[in-house]
XYZ file of C-alpha atoms in Angstrom:
607
model
C -12.608 13.908 -15.386
C -9.540 15.899 -13.210
C -6.483 14.534 -13.109
C -7.146 12.873 -9.402
C -5.052 9.824 -8.133
C -7.486 6.941 -6.258
C -5.922 7.239 -2.521
C -6.956 3.999 -1.648
C -4.929 2.036 -4.618
C -1.670 3.555 -3.114
C -0.493 -0.312 -1.385
C -0.869 -1.327 -5.476
C 0.807 0.833 -6.638
C 3.480 0.768 -4.012
C 4.155 -2.939 -4.791
C 4.831 -2.126 -8.316
C 7.089 0.701 -7.620
C 9.758 -1.735 -5.325
C 9.799 -3.943 -8.427
C 11.516 -1.929 -10.349
C 14.619 -4.210 -10.598
C 12.828 -5.923 -13.681
C 12.482 -2.663 -14.784
C 15.273 -2.830 -17.324
C 14.317 -6.245 -18.378
C 10.409 -4.801 -19.334
C 12.548 -2.116 -21.398
C 14.688 -5.267 -22.955
C 11.070 -7.074 -24.230
C 9.961 -2.804 -25.665
C 12.020 -2.391 -27.304
C 12.180 -6.512 -29.603
C 8.265 -5.292 -30.051
C 9.775 -1.944 -31.574
C 11.835 -3.998 -33.430
C 9.832 -5.870 -34.886
C 7.456 -3.399 -36.398
C 4.631 -4.280 -37.677
C 3.512 -3.546 -41.279
C 1.125 -0.820 -40.575
C 1.812 0.121 -36.971
C 1.858 3.817 -35.148
C 4.868 5.312 -33.361
C 6.161 7.765 -30.520
C 8.895 9.662 -32.430
C 11.400 12.690 -32.744
C 11.441 14.594 -35.923
C 15.194 14.310 -37.273
C 17.308 15.363 -40.151
C 19.600 12.813 -41.430
C 20.708 13.629 -45.117
C 17.864 15.015 -47.942
C 15.073 12.991 -45.660
C 13.240 13.198 -42.396
C 13.143 10.455 -39.843
C 11.018 9.276 -37.209
C 13.761 8.529 -34.279
C 12.064 5.872 -31.807
C 11.440 8.281 -28.974
C 11.079 6.197 -25.605
C 13.674 2.833 -26.996
C 15.327 1.094 -29.635
C 13.476 0.925 -33.386
C 12.930 1.184 -37.141
C 13.527 5.290 -38.104
C 11.276 5.368 -41.028
C 11.447 8.042 -43.431
C 8.371 10.445 -42.575
C 6.650 12.360 -45.130
C 6.497 16.075 -44.454
C 3.606 17.718 -43.388
C 3.265 21.805 -42.384
C 1.824 21.097 -39.127
C 4.971 19.581 -37.165
C 9.399 20.508 -37.646
C 12.623 19.587 -37.081
C 13.334 18.316 -32.624
C 8.799 18.371 -32.808
C 7.942 15.016 -31.075
C 4.946 13.817 -33.204
C 2.959 10.269 -33.583
C 3.316 8.393 -36.932
C 1.907 6.141 -38.263
C 4.924 3.695 -40.155
C 3.951 1.855 -42.962
C 6.722 -0.560 -45.356
C 6.711 0.582 -48.852
C 8.830 -2.212 -50.224
C 10.932 -3.480 -46.919
C 11.229 0.363 -46.094
C 9.607 2.171 -43.440
C 7.870 4.726 -43.828
C 5.212 6.821 -41.847
C 3.349 9.892 -41.525
C 2.861 12.595 -39.121
C -0.898 11.989 -37.789
C -0.487 14.537 -34.578
C 2.015 17.145 -33.288
C 2.015 15.909 -29.368
C 5.568 18.864 -28.958
C 8.413 19.180 -27.081
C 10.500 16.884 -26.357
C 11.643 19.258 -22.923
C 8.037 20.320 -22.496
C 7.096 17.647 -19.393
C 3.678 17.722 -20.512
C 4.540 16.640 -24.358
C 6.188 13.831 -23.149
C 3.429 12.946 -20.850
C 1.226 13.061 -23.835
C 3.812 11.219 -25.692
C 3.563 7.986 -22.706
C 0.231 7.668 -22.246
C -0.069 6.786 -26.224
C 3.412 4.741 -25.928
C 1.715 2.866 -23.695
C -0.919 1.860 -25.851
C -3.402 4.310 -24.080
C -6.149 6.110 -26.908
C -6.650 9.371 -25.434
C -9.417 9.963 -26.637
C -13.494 8.641 -27.102
C -14.739 7.566 -31.443
C -16.720 9.942 -32.486
C -20.134 7.968 -32.143
C -19.263 6.979 -27.514
C -19.418 10.983 -27.276
C -22.683 11.323 -29.316
C -24.034 8.765 -26.749
C -22.475 10.419 -23.838
C -23.027 14.009 -24.144
C -27.464 13.184 -24.282
C -27.837 10.014 -21.811
C -30.343 8.087 -21.171
C -31.119 6.548 -17.665
C -33.429 3.502 -17.100
C -36.333 3.744 -15.883
C -36.667 1.834 -12.715
C -39.577 1.723 -10.718
C -39.340 2.524 -6.782
C -36.665 4.089 -6.880
C -36.036 6.588 -3.489
C -36.626 10.062 -2.935
C -33.673 11.179 -1.062
C -33.114 14.703 -2.030
C -33.656 16.029 1.600
C -31.475 14.117 3.151
C -28.191 15.968 4.027
C -25.004 14.280 2.130
C -22.207 15.414 0.926
C -19.406 15.068 -0.935
C -15.149 14.358 0.283
C -12.511 14.303 -2.440
C -9.355 16.321 -3.784
C -9.742 20.104 -4.317
C -9.320 19.545 -7.882
C -10.449 17.133 -8.314
C -14.078 16.424 -10.929
C -16.009 13.432 -11.344
C -17.407 12.706 -7.870
C -19.117 9.222 -7.599
C -19.169 8.357 -3.827
C -21.451 10.263 -1.730
C -22.365 10.223 2.911
C -24.915 10.676 5.049
C -24.810 9.760 8.441
C -26.339 10.648 11.673
C -26.129 9.642 15.281
C -28.783 6.829 16.496
C -27.587 6.296 19.851
C -24.141 5.958 21.681
C -21.995 4.136 19.890
C -24.676 3.880 17.164
C -24.834 5.064 13.855
C -26.941 5.118 10.572
C -24.878 5.355 7.570
C -25.703 6.277 4.078
C -23.137 5.316 1.060
C -24.651 7.003 -2.256
C -22.817 5.531 -5.709
C -23.410 7.047 -8.989
C -25.484 4.901 -10.507
C -23.852 4.888 -13.660
C -25.184 1.036 -14.358
C -29.085 3.104 -15.255
C -26.731 5.509 -18.093
C -24.290 2.594 -19.443
C -26.069 -1.106 -20.225
C -24.530 -4.422 -20.640
C -23.148 -4.358 -24.600
C -24.102 -1.043 -26.149
C -21.748 1.486 -26.909
C -20.694 3.113 -24.388
C -20.310 -0.166 -22.190
C -17.664 -2.430 -25.174
C -15.284 0.876 -24.226
C -15.468 0.652 -20.973
C -15.247 -3.076 -20.744
C -12.016 -2.431 -23.337
C -10.821 0.097 -21.133
C -10.727 -0.960 -17.734
C -9.886 1.642 -15.678
C -9.277 4.980 -15.684
C -5.705 6.262 -15.736
C -4.815 8.864 -13.504
C -1.084 10.287 -14.382
C 0.423 14.280 -13.076
C -1.577 17.272 -15.048
C -3.655 14.592 -17.145
C -6.435 11.467 -16.596
C -6.964 8.382 -19.646
C -10.826 8.734 -18.641
C -12.755 4.882 -18.635
C -15.665 6.718 -19.890
C -16.465 9.921 -21.832
C -16.347 12.903 -20.454
C -20.707 14.125 -20.624
C -21.369 11.422 -17.819
C -18.183 10.919 -16.240
C -18.457 14.857 -15.365
C -21.252 15.322 -16.358
C -24.853 12.814 -15.569
C -22.312 10.356 -12.853
C -20.902 13.017 -11.554
C -23.012 13.587 -7.423
C -22.581 17.488 -8.026
C -23.538 19.608 -4.922
C -27.479 20.864 -5.901
C -28.467 18.545 -9.084
C -30.182 15.928 -8.570
C -28.770 12.042 -9.488
C -29.225 8.878 -9.096
C -27.247 6.963 -7.329
C -26.770 2.828 -5.621
C -27.492 3.906 -2.014
C -25.774 1.217 0.740
C -28.038 2.177 4.309
C -26.228 0.811 6.947
C -27.447 0.497 10.581
C -23.184 0.865 12.834
C -23.159 -0.309 16.574
C -19.490 0.278 17.193
C -18.060 -1.646 14.475
C -20.922 -3.782 13.850
C -23.447 -3.328 11.126
C -27.015 -4.687 13.221
C -28.842 -4.186 9.407
C -28.064 -3.276 5.370
C -30.229 -1.912 2.693
C -29.762 -1.320 -0.406
C -31.344 0.485 -3.798
C -31.839 2.858 -6.084
C -32.234 6.412 -5.547
C -32.610 10.277 -5.919
C -29.606 12.520 -4.282
C -28.834 15.720 -4.266
C -26.057 16.621 -2.356
C -25.892 19.816 -0.286
C -21.715 20.624 -0.310
C -18.614 19.551 -1.743
C -16.410 19.361 -0.069
C -12.622 18.839 -0.099
C -9.865 16.746 2.313
C -8.187 19.864 3.301
C -11.249 21.116 4.393
C -12.235 18.160 6.228
C -8.999 17.993 8.411
C -9.501 22.267 9.226
C -12.518 21.206 10.708
C -11.149 18.780 12.296
C -8.087 19.671 13.728
C -10.878 22.758 15.041
C -9.232 25.364 12.559
C -12.010 26.166 10.236
C -16.041 25.955 11.253
C -18.122 23.380 10.526
C -21.223 24.996 8.965
C -24.487 23.387 8.708
C -26.420 21.749 7.877
C -23.669 19.471 7.638
C -21.994 19.263 10.859
C -23.416 16.657 12.481
C -23.559 14.343 9.583
C -19.971 15.305 9.119
C -18.963 13.902 12.919
C -21.450 10.423 12.498
C -19.278 10.148 9.917
C -16.396 10.238 11.659
C -17.341 8.508 14.697
C -18.499 5.603 12.888
C -15.060 5.319 11.103
C -13.170 5.778 14.719
C -14.946 2.918 15.027
C -14.080 0.644 11.623
C -10.468 1.814 12.269
C -10.399 0.122 15.206
C -12.206 -3.044 13.742
C -9.239 -2.842 11.140
C -6.340 -2.554 13.983
C -8.289 -6.047 16.319
C -8.651 -7.747 13.210
C -4.971 -7.749 11.856
C -5.257 -5.458 8.746
C -1.557 -4.320 8.024
C -0.577 -1.228 8.571
C 1.210 0.636 6.099
C 1.367 4.435 5.409
C 2.838 5.961 1.993
C 2.069 9.032 0.727
C 1.714 9.287 -3.335
C 3.125 12.828 -5.169
C 0.398 15.344 -6.579
C 2.437 17.899 -9.761
C 1.509 20.896 -10.751
C 2.013 22.398 -14.224
C 2.869 26.039 -14.994
C 0.871 27.457 -18.185
C 4.126 26.220 -20.582
C 3.495 22.661 -19.251
C 6.320 22.422 -17.550
C 6.946 20.527 -13.594
C 7.232 23.633 -11.362
C 6.607 21.898 -7.773
C 5.608 18.170 -5.861
C 3.815 18.096 -3.285
C 3.621 14.429 -0.953
C 0.285 13.859 -0.557
C 0.186 12.073 2.912
C -3.215 9.871 4.195
C -4.953 12.155 6.472
C -8.423 11.704 8.611
C -10.198 13.127 6.051
C -9.246 10.208 4.046
C -8.862 7.485 5.812
C -12.717 8.320 7.584
C -13.798 7.733 3.557
C -11.639 5.160 2.905
C -13.391 3.268 5.634
C -16.415 3.961 5.234
C -15.700 2.792 0.881
C -14.123 -0.766 2.532
C -17.572 -0.789 4.583
C -19.374 -0.853 1.901
C -17.757 -2.565 -0.796
C -17.801 -5.704 2.222
C -21.455 -5.069 2.490
C -21.802 -5.226 -0.595
C -19.528 -9.220 -1.073
C -21.337 -10.613 1.809
C -24.495 -10.195 0.129
C -23.580 -11.667 -3.255
C -22.008 -14.439 -2.201
C -24.533 -15.194 0.464
C -27.360 -14.915 -2.486
C -24.439 -16.997 -5.382
C -24.818 -13.817 -7.559
C -22.600 -13.862 -10.123
C -19.367 -10.845 -9.528
C -16.668 -9.901 -9.725
C -14.670 -9.294 -6.724
C -11.679 -7.881 -5.489
C -8.883 -10.680 -4.264
C -6.135 -10.498 -2.753
C -4.942 -14.583 -0.690
C -2.823 -15.450 1.712
C 0.484 -15.089 1.323
C 2.484 -18.637 1.292
C 4.281 -19.897 4.877
C 7.320 -19.036 2.900
C 7.024 -15.255 1.766
C 6.527 -14.611 5.725
C 9.311 -16.789 5.439
C 11.316 -14.543 3.810
C 10.079 -11.159 4.788
C 11.278 -11.825 9.081
C 14.660 -13.090 7.555
C 14.978 -9.461 5.598
C 14.050 -7.596 8.467
C 15.763 -9.507 10.742
C 18.964 -8.695 8.473
C 18.289 -4.514 9.122
C 17.391 -5.776 12.460
C 13.682 -4.606 12.609
C 12.021 -6.027 15.283
C 10.238 -8.919 13.845
C 7.485 -11.853 15.099
C 7.335 -14.564 15.739
C 6.980 -17.768 13.442
C 6.522 -21.577 12.974
C 9.046 -23.805 10.762
C 6.244 -25.144 8.776
C 3.958 -21.793 8.652
C 0.624 -21.928 6.946
C -0.858 -19.625 5.146
C -3.090 -18.908 7.808
C 0.300 -17.956 10.620
C 1.563 -16.830 6.845
C 0.182 -13.938 6.483
C -0.576 -13.504 9.945
C 3.127 -12.983 10.878
C 2.699 -10.017 8.167
C 0.253 -8.200 8.993
C 2.117 -8.101 12.189
C 5.311 -7.778 10.586
C 4.032 -4.022 8.785
C 2.948 -3.099 12.711
C 6.459 -3.642 13.668
C 8.306 -1.575 10.822
C 5.520 0.948 11.592
C 6.595 1.334 15.044
C 10.129 0.949 13.884
C 9.720 3.607 11.345
C 8.350 5.768 14.465
C 10.929 4.994 16.043
C 14.455 5.691 14.169
C 12.924 8.239 11.939
C 13.829 6.154 9.015
C 13.653 3.386 6.398
C 9.904 3.890 6.033
C 9.698 3.532 1.863
C 11.875 0.249 1.771
C 11.358 -1.150 5.253
C 6.577 -1.023 3.839
C 7.785 -2.302 0.351
C 9.590 -5.177 1.815
C 6.402 -6.547 3.538
C 4.217 -5.546 0.085
C 6.695 -7.958 -1.881
C 5.862 -10.004 0.571
C 2.437 -10.413 -0.055
C 0.260 -11.661 -3.456
C -0.567 -8.923 -5.136
C -4.269 -7.775 -5.438
C -6.717 -8.971 -8.459
C -10.000 -9.612 -9.646
C -11.968 -12.880 -9.854
C -15.839 -14.225 -9.786
C -14.559 -16.318 -6.933
C -15.285 -15.193 -3.334
C -11.346 -15.726 -1.870
C -11.036 -13.054 0.262
C -9.079 -9.969 1.504
C -5.776 -11.074 3.490
C -4.656 -6.653 4.027
C -8.226 -5.629 4.872
C -8.939 -8.869 6.622
C -12.136 -9.255 5.217
C -13.622 -12.766 4.012
C -16.317 -10.661 1.399
C -15.269 -7.580 -0.546
C -15.671 -6.468 -4.035
C -15.378 -3.230 -5.997
C -18.647 -1.688 -6.251
C -17.397 2.335 -4.522
C -15.836 4.145 -8.179
C -17.860 2.359 -10.954
C -17.240 5.699 -12.540
C -13.885 4.721 -13.353
C -12.908 1.468 -12.818
C -15.332 -1.621 -14.730
C -15.649 -4.692 -11.757
C -17.723 -1.936 -9.585
C -19.924 -1.673 -13.155
C -20.463 -4.573 -12.815
C -20.725 -5.267 -8.999
C -23.236 -2.370 -9.363
C -25.757 -4.918 -11.593
C -24.811 -7.891 -9.232
C -26.437 -6.315 -6.981
C -29.104 -4.299 -8.608
C -30.251 -8.057 -10.196
C -29.992 -9.121 -6.294
C -31.828 -6.668 -4.833
C -34.716 -6.631 -7.355
C -33.225 -2.794 -9.073
C -33.852 -3.680 -11.994
C -30.942 -5.503 -13.275
C -29.813 -8.495 -15.119
C -26.954 -10.422 -13.489
C -24.209 -10.569 -15.156
C -23.445 -14.229 -17.225
C -21.537 -16.905 -14.834
C -20.174 -17.777 -18.120
C -18.210 -14.521 -18.838
C -16.859 -13.376 -15.326
C -13.403 -15.288 -15.725
C -12.564 -13.760 -18.291
C -13.129 -10.191 -17.376
C -11.460 -10.751 -14.329
C -8.206 -11.539 -15.716
C -9.093 -8.841 -18.314
C -9.858 -5.842 -15.522
C -6.908 -7.538 -13.481
C -4.726 -6.705 -16.603
C -5.564 -3.120 -17.273
C -5.640 -2.142 -13.686
C -1.927 -3.095 -14.133
C -1.066 -1.925 -16.989
C -2.674 1.604 -15.503
C -0.276 1.595 -12.802
C 2.213 1.147 -14.934
C 1.681 4.288 -16.398
C 1.071 6.315 -13.527
C 3.833 4.613 -12.601
C 6.111 5.684 -15.366
C 4.630 9.481 -15.154
C 5.629 10.205 -12.133
C 8.977 9.489 -12.557
C 8.752 11.803 -15.365
C 7.500 14.423 -13.733
C 10.020 14.405 -10.423
C 12.667 13.915 -13.566
C 11.868 16.891 -15.291
C 11.562 18.553 -11.858
C 14.645 17.702 -10.580
C 16.522 19.255 -14.782
C 14.972 22.084 -13.375
C 16.226 22.711 -9.592
C 19.605 21.548 -10.942
C 19.331 24.190 -13.343
C 18.599 26.688 -11.213
C 21.337 25.623 -8.559
C 23.581 24.372 -10.508
C 24.410 19.965 -11.996
C 27.261 20.008 -7.888
C 24.483 19.459 -5.644
C 24.863 16.909 -3.133
C 21.916 15.478 -1.677
C 21.029 13.900 1.283
C 19.042 10.713 0.916
C 18.041 7.318 2.497
C 18.200 3.541 0.052
C 15.059 2.335 -0.563
C 15.592 -0.980 -1.732
C 18.945 -3.083 -3.190
C 19.801 -5.244 -6.135
C 23.004 -6.818 -7.477
C 23.747 -3.985 -9.670
C 23.173 -0.698 -7.569
C 20.793 0.869 -4.558
C 17.559 2.650 -5.296
C 17.694 6.016 -3.250
C 15.229 8.303 -2.112
C 17.013 11.726 -2.058
C 15.982 16.223 -1.899
C 12.485 16.821 -2.150
C 10.746 13.702 -3.600
C 13.012 12.454 -5.895
C 14.792 9.229 -7.014
C 17.625 7.719 -8.074
C 19.778 4.651 -8.959
C 23.423 4.485 -7.380
C 24.914 1.434 -9.491
C 27.925 -0.183 -8.330
C 29.797 -0.046 -11.420
C 30.443 3.942 -10.281
C 31.291 2.184 -7.127
C 35.105 2.414 -7.520
C 37.275 0.576 -5.464
C 35.483 -2.207 -4.443
C 33.474 -5.226 -4.936
C 29.893 -5.685 -4.222
C 27.670 -8.495 -3.455
C 24.367 -8.812 -2.193
C 23.270 -10.218 0.679
C 20.473 -13.266 0.458
C 18.080 -12.673 1.732
C 18.236 -8.871 -0.853
C 18.193 -6.659 1.578
C 22.035 -5.522 1.920
C 25.130 -4.615 -0.070
C 28.574 -5.645 1.163
C 31.829 -4.637 -0.448
C 34.014 -7.395 -0.054
C 37.078 -5.515 -0.083
C 36.085 -2.292 2.541
C 33.938 -3.852 4.416
C 31.346 -1.253 4.125
C 27.896 -2.016 3.933
C 24.795 -0.298 1.783
C 21.663 -1.326 3.531
C 18.127 -0.824 2.734
C 17.462 2.927 5.133
C 21.058 3.759 5.169
C 21.012 7.127 4.908
C 23.732 8.182 1.894
C 24.492 11.649 0.275
C 24.041 11.056 -3.569
C 25.095 13.970 -6.713
C 23.549 13.642 -9.695
C 25.882 12.020 -12.102
C 23.163 11.466 -15.251
C 18.959 12.778 -15.699
C 16.641 11.323 -18.602
C 14.235 12.217 -18.175
C 11.563 11.485 -20.902
C 12.939 7.747 -19.477
C 12.200 8.661 -16.066
C 15.909 8.070 -15.155
C 17.731 9.041 -12.802
C 21.810 8.064 -12.538
C 23.877 9.281 -8.620
C 27.328 9.000 -7.613
C 28.013 8.827 -3.857
C 29.477 11.169 -1.978
C 29.507 9.346 1.419
C 27.869 6.037 2.176
């Protein structure tokens, strides 16, 4: 499985990132947890010499420093994983794994994943089961190997869980096939792999690494829709007139991908910089036209307008970060996104109509008060706002927030600033998306029915929806047990939130290592142009330079007393009358970089 990121989860990650003000309480909580060391535990530590003893200094926070038994695999200054036990009330530890050096980004990222509880390895029995998978033999599987099919993924991808076929039927009419890897044919309910997949809940993607939900034998092998190889799939076949679905059918299939396309190549084709090739040229054009119709429907339905970019990091052979490129969503991304959303919507609609137990992806309407607060926040920053009743209902609040997102988008285009901070305000006004056995709709997408179905290689709820769908259409599966779904929804939602926090922390760590490298090469007093992306009582969050981020503490803004306004959007200087507002330009220098913990403190050169 490749260390690629799910661009469809950008908005959720952006929401999590804006909640940085909660990071300090969480850090204190983790520190307290480490202080309460259990009888046996594993910790990530730095080996240090203390008198005659070798001790393990906890690397990601405070905690006891156990005495470490010497071994031949590690040395003083190494980053290690320790197995700790209490002997006579004193902590002793053995090195179970040498992780590397604390000044190497790749080693620290591995340590971070272990510190956050990721397994990093599969049980050998699970690995063996995945190396020689035996798919479920289901009669009636349709043979679609003669149908032109292609995948579109990041250039670095190795696990392909969705593929597309398309044809034009007439003016503004298309037939679309969305083929999804038939993971349920290989992973049976309650078997060894299924239990492990449920424990993990989701794949976790950090720079240069991945914690997969499924072992490589399945994720990169039998379940991956690789080009020019026969693969088992679950197909959603749709006939569209404009954005309206005239007919939908769902079935198991066998496909053979004709081409492995990547986003950059498809964008070059769309821009006329590279010719499309047969046999996929016409199907790609049909998919593009259908996606454009779906985009128009989405705009008309008042879905949120949020654009963001995700960092993609490069490493050298020694494990050091060498580059970070912001990968923005392009038309190629949107084509796949719209077709996947459509397939998810149609699957959820069928499951709801037939009352089959399943896990829905729900995004409930915000409270009316959340919309009122967002409007007040935007108004305090001089951003145009939509009209809002004095006591808005949940529906009116949702409509106002969607309208505000479009006004923010227009404001950002007009002024050229404020994108990150203002979009964060919009996202924070919403409730967090989650999984639920009830079909409660998806406010962010403006849909009454929605589930996750299109990524069963890396999300457990998608596997549940595969089983539910196939049970509903006679595909040889039993419906999920309704009594278990509430617990599964809570668990998979929890695992998703944990994954986003790990990914956020890992991005911060990688950025910090890259920033350290740049400061070393160019000088510690280098000044950067930045923009305020958020404010709290303790200071301002600033994006600066080429994708870096840091904190400008008010305690370092000497000669003034700074107060946060009621809306949480502006810091006012009581003596000077100055203001630090979300979206403001600032000029900063770096005061301190704590790369292993992903933290940067800044000084202001000019406000």
